[in-house]
């Protein structure tokens, strides 16, 4: 039964009169047609063609033109058509993902100056943004966010209920525990913003062509593209697809299958509200997370935008599977407030003045989502075909993404790490069925509590191989998701079923981890690491190609080495494990989430520098199992036909394991004695079963990737995406032993690293023991000295060796002396931390070397 105020809103005649099936933009007085002149014909050549005239497209054109690029923007209809014109215009620096915060920050800075440059107002209101703490768990979430914020450029403050009430006098304070406030941001008029940016782009020389629908994208032999339109064909060095909800269709023209699904998003605007009229200043943009809606002032009324549940939300499935309705551009769908009733009820309770408000209009328009909500930004596997699509929040992303793409194109490498937006995080496993299922989940979870190590389950498992999935689950595996793969994160105790129980303190899996840790350090464990990306490299130039691509030595036949791909400015693009199988043939292995990220770069180097090599992605053809622990050698002796005693560290051998042909490498990310085994995917079950059948009396146990991460932190192994990425050189994280500056080959980034070495480093990665009994660190927490942020954690865990929390951290040299006391922010408070001399645990090979030295000392003493 609906409440009387809500029933009044739902039956108000004003709604029906203001939301026809197709509301044309020309009926909105503040959103007029662009003043640009439509000309017949089109220029024949351009360095970069941007497809799409929404906020992302015009920002990309602006930043490229500002840097001197010859840019042509093609818009099939008119500027802002699609999703931009009807956006609510919210903009915030807040985001739970560290790299995405920088995109938001760049957008804010850009929008702050565009009026001064162009003279065009954009309706930028900066009352700040306030996330309401309506439950204790929300306050825990805010403290979690606060712990990861002080070292970034987006200031936030945790507010008391009294401070919240002062900022929002119209809020019902019952049940308000506090709030999280971000200043100097708020909301912006999307139409005015787009026109101002377009004007700036033109001032810098960009050409903008409207009513120019792209009907064909044809690759050229020189790596460029022919862009076909009814007005003529443009030859471009590169194309950037900023097509909004047309982005999927544009991608198809180039042969891309982009997992984009438009969804309907509604917001409503009230007429004048007396309580809002009486306010002395504008209230912040409010986000009522438990009610799943945002609210802001719209003049002296209110604008309220709910995010519906996954059960009630509406997807444009026909658009995703087939095509966008022809002619759809600046139209809306009828408002459907019945779908919004739970959220509007919550809004009335929180803001009593809304219960008596009269609705002026309801906006129900399509926005485009990717399966994980984040957009797809960057180059694809097709040469010179770039994308910037899938923006559920295009206004806040547009300015930052435009600058990011411009810097990448002009400098030849990404300006900073933004792997969360990489379009190649999706591949053939991302079917449309999966995309539709996942976007429904993601939209419905828009305001869900953001726990550490969050997991979501819809759309799983995908169609990626999983030959031993059922057996691992039967053994107690709690499966996680990694680039389409199901991978065991941890295992329940024997006889117990693992459950997902997220928490802002120690979670259930953390309490279980010591059992798996003991398996790996005292007995022998088995883990499935099949998500590793695997590429087979061959050809006459294979060794020369690797010498150019990685900074380390290329291994000889039968050996494995660790190699780092650097960017031209000396940043760490990737970490690879390279095995020479035979002369001119190599297996390259990378992390599961980096599969296509790294393959794209390797392919680019081969293509642009004309290496005669063949690079084949064999990720799904070969599985990966690891056995590790002090008894792993005895287990390997039982299941393989190799001489285990003489199998040296980093040696690679082909042989029989479990009765099938299999590559084995003596290496382990745990730092313990161990092997990685690479059977054909069809033989995974045979190898796994041999391990299980022959390891029982050795105390064999199953282990997940989370305990392996704990062991790699204790041993001091640097991890890509943690201690190193495109924001760091190999110097700060201590990777220089793997960078062979004296090798003859001029590897990419060599000159840049040589220059860096001339200047003393200002920061480095160190280890801190942290006094925290109820919260384990995970990385990206602020490190504080005397109340000021001085660094950040890169990885974290509970260390069984230390019997305390342990972090790896990037801090200034001033604070790296062992014994220095600092604080690590956890759960919103500073926890005492002490700088250690180094990694707290030795690897098996280091322990073995020490044992040999001690034995030699004993023999010397006994002979005296």
mmCIF file of N, CA and C in Angstrom, residues 456-553:
data_model
loop_
_atom_site.group_PDB
_atom_site.id
_atom_site.type_symbol
_atom_site.label_atom_id
_atom_site.label_comp_id
_atom_site.label_asym_id
_atom_site.label_seq_id
_atom_site.Cartn_x
_atom_site.Cartn_y
_atom_site.Cartn_z
ATOM 1 N N UNK A 456 30.808 -10.284 -6.306
ATOM 2 C CA UNK A 456 29.464 -10.332 -6.869
ATOM 3 C C UNK A 456 29.333 -11.608 -7.689
ATOM 4 N N UNK A 457 28.115 -12.123 -7.794
ATOM 5 C CA UNK A 457 27.966 -13.502 -8.244
ATOM 6 C C UNK A 457 27.128 -13.691 -9.499
ATOM 7 N N UNK A 458 26.398 -12.668 -9.941
ATOM 8 C CA UNK A 458 25.560 -12.849 -11.123
ATOM 9 C C UNK A 458 26.423 -13.071 -12.366
ATOM 10 N N UNK A 459 25.903 -13.868 -13.292
ATOM 11 C CA UNK A 459 26.596 -14.106 -14.564
ATOM 12 C C UNK A 459 27.732 -15.098 -14.487
ATOM 13 N N UNK A 460 27.917 -15.731 -13.337
ATOM 14 C CA UNK A 460 29.018 -16.668 -13.163
ATOM 15 C C UNK A 460 28.483 -18.096 -13.060
ATOM 16 N N UNK A 461 29.308 -19.058 -13.500
ATOM 17 C CA UNK A 461 30.592 -18.891 -14.187
ATOM 18 C C UNK A 461 30.394 -18.509 -15.649
ATOM 19 N N UNK A 462 31.434 -17.960 -16.256
ATOM 20 C CA UNK A 462 31.399 -17.611 -17.672
ATOM 21 C C UNK A 462 31.802 -18.839 -18.496
ATOM 22 N N UNK A 463 32.018 -18.621 -19.781
ATOM 23 C CA UNK A 463 32.379 -19.755 -20.643
ATOM 24 C C UNK A 463 33.880 -19.996 -20.730
ATOM 25 N N UNK A 464 34.673 -19.376 -19.858
ATOM 26 C CA UNK A 464 36.104 -19.695 -19.843
ATOM 27 C C UNK A 464 36.301 -21.099 -19.262
ATOM 28 N N UNK A 465 37.374 -21.782 -19.636
ATOM 29 C CA UNK A 465 37.552 -23.182 -19.217
ATOM 30 C C UNK A 465 37.594 -23.339 -17.700
ATOM 31 N N UNK A 466 37.047 -24.407 -17.221
ATOM 32 C CA UNK A 466 37.087 -24.725 -15.786
ATOM 33 C C UNK A 466 37.030 -26.245 -15.601
ATOM 34 N N UNK A 467 38.048 -26.960 -16.080
ATOM 35 C CA UNK A 467 37.998 -28.429 -16.086
ATOM 36 C C UNK A 467 37.967 -29.072 -14.713
ATOM 37 N N UNK A 468 38.486 -28.411 -13.669
ATOM 38 C CA UNK A 468 38.478 -29.046 -12.346
ATOM 39 C C UNK A 468 37.641 -28.237 -11.353
ATOM 40 N N UNK A 469 36.782 -27.383 -11.861
ATOM 41 C CA UNK A 469 35.952 -26.514 -11.025
ATOM 42 C C UNK A 469 35.176 -27.315 -9.981
ATOM 43 N N UNK A 470 34.460 -28.339 -10.401
ATOM 44 C CA UNK A 470 33.618 -29.104 -9.477
ATOM 45 C C UNK A 470 34.440 -29.775 -8.387
ATOM 46 N N UNK A 471 35.608 -30.279 -8.741
ATOM 47 C CA UNK A 471 36.447 -30.945 -7.738
ATOM 48 C C UNK A 471 37.001 -29.947 -6.725
ATOM 49 N N UNK A 472 37.333 -28.756 -7.190
ATOM 50 C CA UNK A 472 37.850 -27.743 -6.264
ATOM 51 C C UNK A 472 36.753 -27.270 -5.308
ATOM 52 N N UNK A 473 35.555 -27.094 -5.833
ATOM 53 C CA UNK A 473 34.437 -26.706 -4.974
ATOM 54 C C UNK A 473 34.160 -27.804 -3.950
ATOM 55 N N UNK A 474 34.217 -29.057 -4.397
ATOM 56 C CA UNK A 474 34.008 -30.184 -3.478
ATOM 57 C C UNK A 474 35.082 -30.225 -2.395
ATOM 58 N N UNK A 475 36.270 -29.707 -2.718
ATOM 59 C CA UNK A 475 37.365 -29.669 -1.738
ATOM 60 C C UNK A 475 37.235 -28.482 -0.790
ATOM 61 N N UNK A 476 36.209 -27.634 -0.999
ATOM 62 C CA UNK A 476 35.969 -26.522 -0.081
ATOM 63 C C UNK A 476 36.341 -25.162 -0.616
ATOM 64 N N UNK A 477 36.544 -25.053 -1.927
ATOM 65 C CA UNK A 477 36.987 -23.786 -2.495
ATOM 66 C C UNK A 477 35.892 -22.731 -2.458
ATOM 67 N N UNK A 478 36.268 -21.535 -2.043
ATOM 68 C CA UNK A 478 35.421 -20.352 -2.255
ATOM 69 C C UNK A 478 35.965 -19.660 -3.491
ATOM 70 N N UNK A 479 35.174 -19.652 -4.545
ATOM 71 C CA UNK A 479 35.644 -19.158 -5.827
ATOM 72 C C UNK A 479 35.519 -17.637 -5.939
ATOM 73 N N UNK A 480 36.542 -17.035 -6.500
ATOM 74 C CA UNK A 480 36.514 -15.631 -6.843
ATOM 75 C C UNK A 480 36.501 -15.462 -8.347
ATOM 76 N N UNK A 481 36.379 -14.233 -8.785
ATOM 77 C CA UNK A 481 36.255 -13.928 -10.211
ATOM 78 C C UNK A 481 37.485 -13.164 -10.669
ATOM 79 N N UNK A 482 38.091 -13.628 -11.760
ATOM 80 C CA UNK A 482 39.287 -12.983 -12.289
ATOM 81 C C UNK A 482 39.228 -13.029 -13.806
ATOM 82 N N UNK A 483 38.833 -11.898 -14.418
ATOM 83 C CA UNK A 483 38.826 -11.777 -15.875
ATOM 84 C C UNK A 483 38.075 -12.922 -16.550
ATOM 85 N N UNK A 484 36.935 -13.274 -15.998
ATOM 86 C CA UNK A 484 36.123 -14.333 -16.579
ATOM 87 C C UNK A 484 36.388 -15.712 -16.018
ATOM 88 N N UNK A 485 37.470 -15.867 -15.268
ATOM 89 C CA UNK A 485 37.836 -17.161 -14.690
ATOM 90 C C UNK A 485 37.248 -17.315 -13.292
ATOM 91 N N UNK A 486 37.033 -18.551 -12.907
ATOM 92 C CA UNK A 486 36.720 -18.883 -11.520
ATOM 93 C C UNK A 486 38.007 -19.384 -10.883
ATOM 94 N N UNK A 487 38.433 -18.710 -9.822
ATOM 95 C CA UNK A 487 39.705 -19.057 -9.194
ATOM 96 C C UNK A 487 39.501 -19.202 -7.686
ATOM 97 N N UNK A 488 40.033 -20.262 -7.068
ATOM 98 C CA UNK A 488 39.870 -20.433 -5.623
ATOM 99 C C UNK A 488 40.595 -19.329 -4.848
ATOM 100 N N UNK A 489 39.836 -18.560 -4.069
ATOM 101 C CA UNK A 489 40.427 -17.529 -3.221
ATOM 102 C C UNK A 489 40.891 -18.110 -1.889
ATOM 103 N N UNK A 490 40.070 -18.982 -1.317
ATOM 104 C CA UNK A 490 40.401 -19.617 -0.045
ATOM 105 C C UNK A 490 39.541 -20.860 0.105
ATOM 106 N N UNK A 491 39.873 -21.664 1.090
ATOM 107 C CA UNK A 491 39.159 -22.923 1.308
ATOM 108 C C UNK A 491 38.591 -22.972 2.723
ATOM 109 N N UNK A 492 37.383 -23.486 2.815
ATOM 110 C CA UNK A 492 36.809 -23.727 4.126
ATOM 111 C C UNK A 492 37.513 -24.882 4.822
ATOM 112 N N UNK A 493 37.392 -24.903 6.131
ATOM 113 C CA UNK A 493 37.976 -26.010 6.895
ATOM 114 C C UNK A 493 37.313 -27.313 6.461
ATOM 115 N N UNK A 494 38.031 -28.428 6.584
ATOM 116 C CA UNK A 494 37.451 -29.725 6.182
ATOM 117 C C UNK A 494 36.060 -29.932 6.760
ATOM 118 N N UNK A 495 35.123 -30.258 5.887
ATOM 119 C CA UNK A 495 33.750 -30.506 6.319
ATOM 120 C C UNK A 495 32.895 -29.261 6.428
ATOM 121 N N UNK A 496 33.464 -28.085 6.231
ATOM 122 C CA UNK A 496 32.711 -26.835 6.331
ATOM 123 C C UNK A 496 32.617 -26.165 4.971
ATOM 124 N N UNK A 497 31.462 -25.575 4.685
ATOM 125 C CA UNK A 497 31.243 -24.892 3.424
ATOM 126 C C UNK A 497 31.653 -23.429 3.560
ATOM 127 N N UNK A 498 32.506 -22.931 2.678
ATOM 128 C CA UNK A 498 32.912 -21.528 2.778
ATOM 129 C C UNK A 498 31.767 -20.591 2.396
ATOM 130 N N UNK A 499 31.689 -19.467 3.051
ATOM 131 C CA UNK A 499 30.643 -18.496 2.766
ATOM 132 C C UNK A 499 31.255 -17.120 2.574
ATOM 133 N N UNK A 500 30.575 -16.318 1.781
ATOM 134 C CA UNK A 500 30.981 -14.919 1.582
ATOM 135 C C UNK A 500 30.360 -14.076 2.691
ATOM 136 N N UNK A 501 31.182 -13.601 3.609
ATOM 137 C CA UNK A 501 30.720 -12.778 4.723
ATOM 138 C C UNK A 501 31.601 -11.527 4.801
ATOM 139 N N UNK A 502 31.293 -10.517 3.993
ATOM 140 C CA UNK A 502 32.139 -9.322 3.961
ATOM 141 C C UNK A 502 32.105 -8.569 5.284
ATOM 142 N N UNK A 503 33.195 -7.870 5.554
ATOM 143 C CA UNK A 503 33.297 -7.158 6.821
ATOM 144 C C UNK A 503 34.343 -6.058 6.709
ATOM 145 N N UNK A 504 34.176 -5.005 7.530
ATOM 146 C CA UNK A 504 35.195 -3.958 7.616
ATOM 147 C C UNK A 504 36.234 -4.279 8.693
ATOM 148 N N UNK A 505 36.026 -5.347 9.426
ATOM 149 C CA UNK A 505 37.057 -5.872 10.332
ATOM 150 C C UNK A 505 37.538 -7.199 9.746
ATOM 151 N N UNK A 506 38.185 -8.033 10.536
ATOM 152 C CA UNK A 506 38.671 -9.308 10.006
ATOM 153 C C UNK A 506 37.497 -10.141 9.488
ATOM 154 N N UNK A 507 37.609 -10.576 8.250
ATOM 155 C CA UNK A 507 36.551 -11.387 7.644
ATOM 156 C C UNK A 507 36.796 -12.861 7.937
ATOM 157 N N UNK A 508 35.794 -13.679 7.666
ATOM 158 C CA UNK A 508 35.901 -15.109 7.982
ATOM 159 C C UNK A 508 37.063 -15.777 7.258
ATOM 160 N N UNK A 509 37.340 -15.371 6.034
ATOM 161 C CA UNK A 509 38.430 -16.016 5.295
ATOM 162 C C UNK A 509 39.783 -15.667 5.910
ATOM 163 N N UNK A 510 39.896 -14.487 6.504
ATOM 164 C CA UNK A 510 41.160 -14.122 7.150
ATOM 165 C C UNK A 510 41.403 -14.948 8.401
ATOM 166 N N UNK A 511 40.322 -15.312 9.065
ATOM 167 C CA UNK A 511 40.453 -16.155 10.254
ATOM 168 C C UNK A 511 40.806 -17.592 9.892
ATOM 169 N N UNK A 512 40.525 -17.981 8.650
ATOM 170 C CA UNK A 512 40.810 -19.341 8.190
ATOM 171 C C UNK A 512 42.228 -19.485 7.616
ATOM 172 N N UNK A 513 42.912 -18.370 7.378
ATOM 173 C CA UNK A 513 44.083 -18.414 6.524
ATOM 174 C C UNK A 513 45.283 -19.124 7.143
ATOM 175 N N UNK A 514 45.401 -19.134 8.460
ATOM 176 C CA UNK A 514 46.584 -19.737 9.067
ATOM 177 C C UNK A 514 46.680 -21.231 8.750
ATOM 178 N N UNK A 515 45.533 -21.884 8.600
ATOM 179 C CA UNK A 515 45.546 -23.304 8.245
ATOM 180 C C UNK A 515 46.189 -23.509 6.877
ATOM 181 N N UNK A 516 45.807 -22.700 5.889
ATOM 182 C CA UNK A 516 46.398 -22.807 4.554
ATOM 183 C C UNK A 516 47.871 -22.397 4.584
ATOM 184 N N UNK A 517 48.183 -21.405 5.399
ATOM 185 C CA UNK A 517 49.569 -20.947 5.534
ATOM 186 C C UNK A 517 50.462 -22.089 6.038
ATOM 187 N N UNK A 518 49.973 -22.819 7.022
ATOM 188 C CA UNK A 518 50.763 -23.926 7.572
ATOM 189 C C UNK A 518 50.950 -25.047 6.556
ATOM 190 N N UNK A 519 49.956 -25.251 5.707
ATOM 191 C CA UNK A 519 50.102 -26.260 4.651
ATOM 192 C C UNK A 519 51.285 -25.925 3.763
ATOM 193 N N UNK A 520 51.385 -24.652 3.374
ATOM 194 C CA UNK A 520 52.440 -24.236 2.442
ATOM 195 C C UNK A 520 53.813 -24.132 3.095
ATOM 196 N N UNK A 521 53.853 -23.852 4.379
ATOM 197 C CA UNK A 521 55.151 -23.675 5.042
ATOM 198 C C UNK A 521 55.633 -24.923 5.775
ATOM 199 N N UNK A 522 54.721 -25.909 5.962
ATOM 200 C CA UNK A 522 55.109 -27.099 6.707
ATOM 201 C C UNK A 522 54.923 -28.396 5.918
ATOM 202 N N UNK A 523 54.024 -28.391 4.937
ATOM 203 C CA UNK A 523 53.731 -29.623 4.204
ATOM 204 C C UNK A 523 53.789 -29.358 2.703
ATOM 205 N N UNK A 524 52.675 -29.521 2.014
ATOM 206 C CA UNK A 524 52.627 -29.252 0.583
ATOM 207 C C UNK A 524 51.197 -28.867 0.212
ATOM 208 N N UNK A 525 51.071 -27.837 -0.612
ATOM 209 C CA UNK A 525 49.767 -27.370 -1.035
ATOM 210 C C UNK A 525 49.647 -27.376 -2.546
ATOM 211 N N UNK A 526 48.398 -27.390 -3.029
ATOM 212 C CA UNK A 526 48.122 -27.314 -4.459
ATOM 213 C C UNK A 526 47.159 -26.154 -4.701
ATOM 214 N N UNK A 527 47.405 -25.410 -5.761
ATOM 215 C CA UNK A 527 46.546 -24.281 -6.106
ATOM 216 C C UNK A 527 46.361 -24.224 -7.618
ATOM 217 N N UNK A 528 45.188 -23.775 -8.025
ATOM 218 C CA UNK A 528 44.863 -23.594 -9.444
ATOM 219 C C UNK A 528 45.120 -22.140 -9.817
ATOM 220 N N UNK A 529 46.073 -21.912 -10.711
ATOM 221 C CA UNK A 529 46.429 -20.567 -11.161
ATOM 222 C C UNK A 529 46.182 -20.409 -12.662
ATOM 223 N N UNK A 530 45.199 -21.111 -13.171
ATOM 224 C CA UNK A 530 44.939 -21.105 -14.609
ATOM 225 C C UNK A 530 44.616 -19.734 -15.199
ATOM 226 N N UNK A 531 44.137 -18.731 -14.427
ATOM 227 C CA UNK A 531 43.899 -17.425 -15.037
ATOM 228 C C UNK A 531 45.142 -16.719 -15.562
ATOM 229 N N UNK A 532 46.342 -17.212 -15.227
ATOM 230 C CA UNK A 532 47.550 -16.594 -15.788
ATOM 231 C C UNK A 532 47.380 -16.402 -17.297
ATOM 232 N N UNK A 533 47.771 -15.226 -17.797
ATOM 233 C CA UNK A 533 47.828 -15.025 -19.231
ATOM 234 C C UNK A 533 49.048 -15.730 -19.800
ATOM 235 N N UNK A 534 48.881 -16.420 -20.936
ATOM 236 C CA UNK A 534 49.976 -17.219 -21.495
ATOM 237 C C UNK A 534 50.072 -16.946 -22.998
ATOM 238 N N UNK A 535 51.255 -16.571 -23.446
ATOM 239 C CA UNK A 535 51.482 -16.283 -24.862
ATOM 240 C C UNK A 535 52.664 -17.093 -25.366
ATOM 241 N N UNK A 536 52.531 -17.633 -26.559
ATOM 242 C CA UNK A 536 53.626 -18.371 -27.176
ATOM 243 C C UNK A 536 54.271 -17.469 -28.222
ATOM 244 N N UNK A 537 55.557 -17.225 -28.055
ATOM 245 C CA UNK A 537 56.318 -16.364 -28.960
ATOM 246 C C UNK A 537 57.280 -17.213 -29.783
ATOM 247 N N UNK A 538 57.289 -16.994 -31.086
ATOM 248 C CA UNK A 538 58.222 -17.715 -31.949
ATOM 249 C C UNK A 538 58.584 -16.828 -33.127
ATOM 250 N N UNK A 539 59.556 -17.279 -33.897
ATOM 251 C CA UNK A 539 59.963 -16.538 -35.079
ATOM 252 C C UNK A 539 61.430 -16.175 -35.058
ATOM 253 N N UNK A 540 61.982 -15.807 -36.209
ATOM 254 C CA UNK A 540 63.416 -15.500 -36.325
ATOM 255 C C UNK A 540 63.874 -14.392 -35.390
ATOM 256 N N UNK A 541 62.995 -13.417 -35.104
ATOM 257 C CA UNK A 541 63.389 -12.267 -34.286
ATOM 258 C C UNK A 541 62.942 -12.390 -32.834
ATOM 259 N N UNK A 542 62.576 -13.587 -32.399
ATOM 260 C CA UNK A 542 61.989 -13.735 -31.066
ATOM 261 C C UNK A 542 62.907 -13.207 -29.967
ATOM 262 N N UNK A 543 64.199 -13.577 -29.998
ATOM 263 C CA UNK A 543 65.096 -13.124 -28.939
ATOM 264 C C UNK A 543 65.329 -11.625 -29.027
ATOM 265 N N UNK A 544 65.527 -11.105 -30.227
ATOM 266 C CA UNK A 544 65.723 -9.661 -30.388
ATOM 267 C C UNK A 544 64.489 -8.889 -29.913
ATOM 268 N N UNK A 545 63.327 -9.437 -30.207
ATOM 269 C CA UNK A 545 62.079 -8.808 -29.784
ATOM 270 C C UNK A 545 62.004 -8.723 -28.262
ATOM 271 N N UNK A 546 62.336 -9.822 -27.581
ATOM 272 C CA UNK A 546 62.296 -9.809 -26.121
ATOM 273 C C UNK A 546 63.369 -8.889 -25.543
ATOM 274 N N UNK A 547 64.554 -8.883 -26.146
ATOM 275 C CA UNK A 547 65.613 -7.984 -25.667
ATOM 276 C C UNK A 547 65.186 -6.524 -25.758
ATOM 277 N N UNK A 548 64.407 -6.198 -26.760
ATOM 278 C CA UNK A 548 63.896 -4.836 -26.931
ATOM 279 C C UNK A 548 62.723 -4.548 -25.995
ATOM 280 N N UNK A 549 61.906 -5.560 -25.751
ATOM 281 C CA UNK A 549 60.653 -5.359 -25.012
ATOM 282 C C UNK A 549 60.833 -5.354 -23.507
ATOM 283 N N UNK A 550 61.775 -6.153 -22.985
ATOM 284 C CA UNK A 550 61.927 -6.249 -21.529
ATOM 285 C C UNK A 550 63.301 -5.771 -21.102
ATOM 286 N N UNK A 551 63.360 -5.316 -19.839
ATOM 287 C CA UNK A 551 64.595 -4.711 -19.329
ATOM 288 C C UNK A 551 65.580 -5.735 -18.788
ATOM 289 N N UNK A 552 65.159 -6.995 -18.624
ATOM 290 C CA UNK A 552 66.050 -8.010 -18.082
ATOM 291 C C UNK A 552 66.674 -8.861 -19.171
ATOM 292 N N UNK A 553 67.492 -9.831 -18.741
ATOM 293 C CA UNK A 553 68.107 -10.762 -19.681
ATOM 294 C C UNK A 553 67.059 -11.736 -20.219
#
